[in-house]
Short mmCIF file of C-alpha atoms in Angstrom, two decimals:
data_model
loop_
_atom_site.label_atom_id
_atom_site.label_comp_id
_atom_site.label_asym_id
_atom_site.label_seq_id
_atom_site.Cartn_x
_atom_site.Cartn_y
_atom_site.Cartn_z
CA VAL A 124 0.26 -0.23 -0.31
CA ALA A 125 3.25 2.51 0.98
CA ALA A 126 4.83 1.85 -2.21
CA ALA A 127 0.95 2.66 -4.03
CA CYS A 128 0.63 5.45 -2.10
CA GLN A 129 4.32 6.80 -3.36
CA ALA A 130 3.74 6.14 -7.24
CA THR A 131 0.38 7.70 -6.64
CA LEU A 132 2.03 11.06 -5.73
CA TRP A 133 4.72 11.23 -8.29
CA SER A 134 2.78 10.72 -10.60
CA PHE A 135 1.58 14.42 -9.70
CA ALA A 136 5.12 15.46 -9.61
CA LEU A 137 5.35 19.58 -12.20
CA PRO A 138 7.32 18.67 -14.93
CA ALA A 139 11.37 21.04 -14.62
CA LEU A 140 10.91 24.56 -15.50
CA GLU A 141 13.30 25.53 -17.92
CA ILE A 142 15.17 28.34 -19.94
CA THR A 143 15.06 26.46 -23.52
CA ASP A 144 16.38 29.17 -25.28
CA VAL A 145 17.71 32.63 -25.42
CA VAL A 146 17.87 34.85 -28.39
CA GLU A 147 20.22 38.25 -28.78
CA VAL A 148 18.56 40.89 -31.26
CA SER A 149 21.91 42.24 -31.48
CA ASP A 150 25.67 41.26 -29.22
CA SER A 151 25.95 44.90 -29.66
CA VAL A 152 25.03 47.87 -28.66
CA ALA A 153 26.10 52.14 -28.31
CA GLN A 154 25.88 53.07 -24.49
CA TYR A 155 22.91 54.00 -23.66
CA GLU A 156 20.70 52.24 -26.38
CA ARG A 157 19.24 49.48 -26.36
CA PHE A 158 20.12 45.64 -25.09
CA GLU A 159 17.07 43.33 -26.30
CA ALA A 160 16.49 39.45 -26.15
CA SER A 161 13.86 37.29 -26.35
CA ILE A 162 13.72 33.94 -23.73
CA ALA A 163 11.32 30.68 -24.42
CA LEU A 164 10.34 28.47 -20.90
CA SER A 165 10.01 25.09 -21.70
CA GLU A 166 6.16 25.74 -20.95
CA ASP A 167 3.82 28.25 -20.93
CA PHE A 168 1.41 29.59 -17.95
CA GLY A 169 -2.14 30.46 -17.89
CA ASN A 170 -1.07 34.34 -16.53
CA PRO A 171 2.24 35.66 -18.14
CA PHE A 172 1.68 38.93 -16.56
CA ASP A 173 0.85 37.13 -12.47
CA PRO A 174 4.40 36.63 -11.56
CA GLU A 175 3.36 34.40 -8.02
CA GLN A 176 2.83 32.53 -11.79
CA ILE A 177 5.60 33.20 -13.03
CA ALA A 178 8.15 35.75 -13.01
CA VAL A 179 11.35 36.05 -15.58
CA ASP A 180 14.20 38.55 -13.90
CA VAL A 181 17.30 39.31 -15.73
CA THR A 182 20.01 40.61 -13.95
CA PHE A 183 22.41 42.47 -15.85
CA THR A 184 26.57 43.42 -14.20
CA ALA A 185 28.14 45.64 -15.88
CA PRO A 186 31.90 46.80 -17.35
CA SER A 187 32.71 48.22 -13.66
CA GLY A 188 30.90 45.27 -11.56
CA ARG A 189 27.70 46.89 -10.54
CA THR A 190 24.85 44.59 -11.22
CA GLN A 191 20.62 45.92 -11.70
CA ALA A 192 17.87 43.60 -11.68
CA VAL A 193 15.83 44.15 -14.34
CA PRO A 194 11.88 41.62 -14.43
CA ALA A 195 11.06 40.39 -18.45
CA PHE A 196 7.59 41.40 -19.78
CA TRP A 197 5.07 39.01 -22.27
CA TYR A 198 5.32 40.45 -25.99
CA GLU A 199 3.45 40.06 -28.05
CA PRO A 200 3.79 41.74 -32.17
CA PHE A 201 1.49 42.92 -34.12
CA SER A 202 0.31 45.43 -36.72
CA VAL A 203 -1.19 48.32 -37.39
CA SER A 204 -4.23 48.59 -40.52
CA GLY A 205 -6.84 51.20 -40.52
CA THR A 206 -7.53 54.72 -42.17
CA GLY A 207 -10.36 54.93 -39.63
CA TRP A 208 -10.98 52.79 -35.70
CA GLU A 209 -8.07 50.91 -36.19
CA GLU A 210 -6.91 47.53 -35.63
CA TYR A 211 -4.31 45.43 -34.81
CA SER A 212 -3.52 42.13 -36.15
CA SER A 213 -1.00 39.57 -34.54
CA THR A 214 1.44 38.48 -36.61
CA GLY A 215 4.29 35.83 -34.13
CA SER A 216 3.37 34.24 -31.43
CA PRO A 217 4.05 36.35 -28.41
CA GLY A 218 7.11 35.76 -25.48
CA TRP A 219 9.36 36.61 -23.07
CA ARG A 220 11.55 40.04 -23.83
CA VAL A 221 14.32 41.89 -21.83
CA ARG A 222 14.95 44.52 -22.31
CA PHE A 223 18.02 47.19 -20.71
CA ALA A 224 19.70 50.64 -21.38
CA PRO A 225 23.80 50.10 -20.83
CA ASP A 226 25.33 53.79 -18.75
CA GLU A 227 28.85 51.87 -19.44
CA VAL A 228 31.29 50.74 -21.54
CA GLY A 229 32.44 47.46 -22.03
CA THR A 230 31.02 43.68 -21.50
CA TYR A 231 28.40 43.49 -19.61
CA ALA A 232 27.40 40.06 -18.63
CA TYR A 233 24.09 38.49 -17.60
CA THR A 234 21.92 36.01 -16.47
CA VAL A 235 18.48 34.35 -16.44
CA ASN A 236 15.99 33.61 -14.02
CA ALA A 237 12.53 31.90 -13.96
CA VAL A 238 10.53 31.06 -11.14
CA ALA A 239 6.94 29.50 -10.98
CA GLY A 240 5.85 28.92 -7.23
CA ALA A 241 7.84 26.99 -5.89
CA ARG A 242 9.78 25.47 -9.30
CA SER A 243 13.52 28.00 -10.68
CA ALA A 244 14.67 27.13 -13.26
CA PRO A 245 18.44 26.60 -13.87
CA PRO A 246 19.87 29.56 -14.79
CA VAL A 247 20.85 30.86 -18.05
CA ALA A 248 24.12 33.30 -18.92
CA GLY A 249 25.17 35.33 -21.59
CA SER A 250 26.39 39.01 -22.12
CA PHE A 251 26.85 41.41 -24.94
CA GLN A 252 29.58 44.98 -26.06
CA ALA A 253 29.02 48.28 -25.29
CA THR A 254 30.42 50.47 -27.54
CA ALA A 255 31.46 54.65 -27.04
CA SER A 256 28.05 56.62 -27.74
CA SER A 257 27.90 60.64 -28.75
CA GLY A 258 24.43 60.33 -26.55
CA PRO A 259 24.46 62.96 -23.37
CA GLY A 260 23.23 59.63 -21.46
CA PHE A 261 20.10 59.68 -19.39
CA VAL A 262 18.10 62.26 -17.53
CA ARG A 263 19.30 62.13 -13.86
CA ILE A 264 18.51 65.09 -11.03
CA ASP A 265 21.69 67.04 -10.88
CA ASP A 266 23.63 65.84 -8.08
CA ARG A 267 25.24 69.81 -7.87
CA ASN A 268 21.97 71.04 -6.91
CA GLY A 269 19.00 68.58 -6.70
CA ARG A 270 16.13 71.80 -7.93
CA TYR A 271 17.60 70.46 -11.50
CA LEU A 272 18.18 68.47 -13.95
CA ARG A 273 21.20 67.08 -15.78
CA PHE A 274 22.26 64.67 -18.66
CA ASP A 275 25.17 61.85 -17.86
CA ASN A 276 27.07 63.93 -19.86
CA GLY A 277 26.62 66.93 -17.61
CA ASP A 278 24.39 69.32 -19.80
CA PRO A 279 21.63 70.65 -18.58
CA TYR A 280 17.90 69.30 -19.81
CA LEU A 281 14.86 71.45 -19.17
CA PRO A 282 12.07 69.84 -20.81
CA VAL A 283 9.65 71.11 -23.14
CA GLY A 284 6.59 70.01 -24.31
CA HIS A 285 3.25 69.01 -24.12
CA ASN A 286 -0.07 67.37 -21.98
CA VAL A 287 -0.51 65.50 -24.51
CA ALA A 288 -3.18 63.48 -22.40
CA PHE A 289 -5.45 61.44 -24.37
CA GLU A 290 -6.22 60.45 -28.41
CA ASP A 291 -9.11 62.37 -29.48
CA GLY A 292 -11.72 60.65 -30.24
CA ASN A 293 -11.68 61.35 -34.06
CA PRO A 294 -11.72 58.26 -35.47
CA SER A 295 -9.21 59.95 -38.39
CA LEU A 296 -6.20 60.09 -35.77
CA ASN A 297 -6.39 57.86 -33.94
CA GLY A 298 -4.27 55.36 -31.95
CA VAL A 299 -0.76 53.95 -32.82
CA GLY A 300 -2.41 56.90 -36.69
CA TYR A 301 -2.07 60.12 -33.68
CA TYR A 302 0.79 59.22 -31.23
CA THR A 303 2.57 59.24 -34.47
CA SER A 304 1.57 62.23 -36.48
CA LEU A 305 1.76 64.05 -33.48
CA PHE A 306 4.97 63.61 -32.01
CA GLY A 307 6.43 64.05 -34.79
CA SER A 308 5.62 67.14 -34.75
CA LEU A 309 6.03 67.85 -32.09
CA GLY A 310 9.38 66.75 -32.11
CA GLN A 311 10.35 68.39 -35.31
CA ALA A 312 9.77 71.67 -32.65
CA GLY A 313 12.27 70.05 -30.61
CA GLU A 314 10.11 69.53 -27.75
CA ASN A 315 11.51 66.25 -25.86
CA TRP A 316 8.94 65.62 -23.23
CA SER A 317 4.82 64.53 -23.12
CA ARG A 318 2.86 62.84 -20.73
CA VAL A 319 0.74 60.73 -21.88
CA TRP A 320 -2.33 59.37 -19.11
CA MET A 321 -2.58 55.70 -18.77
CA THR A 322 -6.57 56.06 -18.60
CA ASP A 323 -9.54 52.84 -18.95
CA PHE A 324 -11.52 55.05 -21.20
CA ASN A 325 -8.83 55.38 -23.93
CA ARG A 326 -7.60 51.57 -23.69
CA ASN A 327 -4.18 52.59 -22.13
CA ALA A 328 -4.30 51.29 -18.12
CA LEU A 329 -2.08 49.19 -17.99
CA GLU A 330 -4.65 46.38 -16.18
CA TRP A 331 -8.31 46.79 -17.37
CA GLY A 332 -10.66 43.51 -18.61
CA GLU A 333 -13.33 42.48 -20.51
CA GLY A 334 -16.00 43.81 -18.67
CA HIS A 335 -15.15 47.65 -17.98
CA TYR A 336 -17.36 49.72 -19.68
CA SER A 337 -14.94 51.10 -22.23
#
């Protein structure tokens, strides 16, 4: 009887979680630009947005030894069509992605980790090169005076722009087309800052469901 019970318990054991592939978009990126990689797991999950079901994180180690942990996100490519209300169609399989902007020049090492409840996948390691860039870097609080902002290269940053908020509801200026036209115009005028509302009624909320009125 004991042997039979033990066999029954083993039959319900969950399979081992594995990181089956990590594909870099580019092995070399300029300083302050975007490194990106896709991450494949050995199984799918009912809700990839719930970190209690599945959490995929990548730890980056800079040439100086400084480490930064970055969560991966669930990604699906879409195409946009329509001149009135836009329609969005999937153009590929969904999967995990990680994006990271290096602020040092040299070799970055990274480690991919995946945790599903009590199960952890064996980590997968990789590396990429960050090359020198003429870009000004990130905007940060000025360490000489906290009332001001400066780029990493020391240049001052003065935000100039608009409170864009959300679309105007005009079918001819809807969705991606609206923002492409608007931000293109603002960029040509030299603006360097905008505010966008992540509102549910404009379908931009990070969390909303099919039962919502919008």
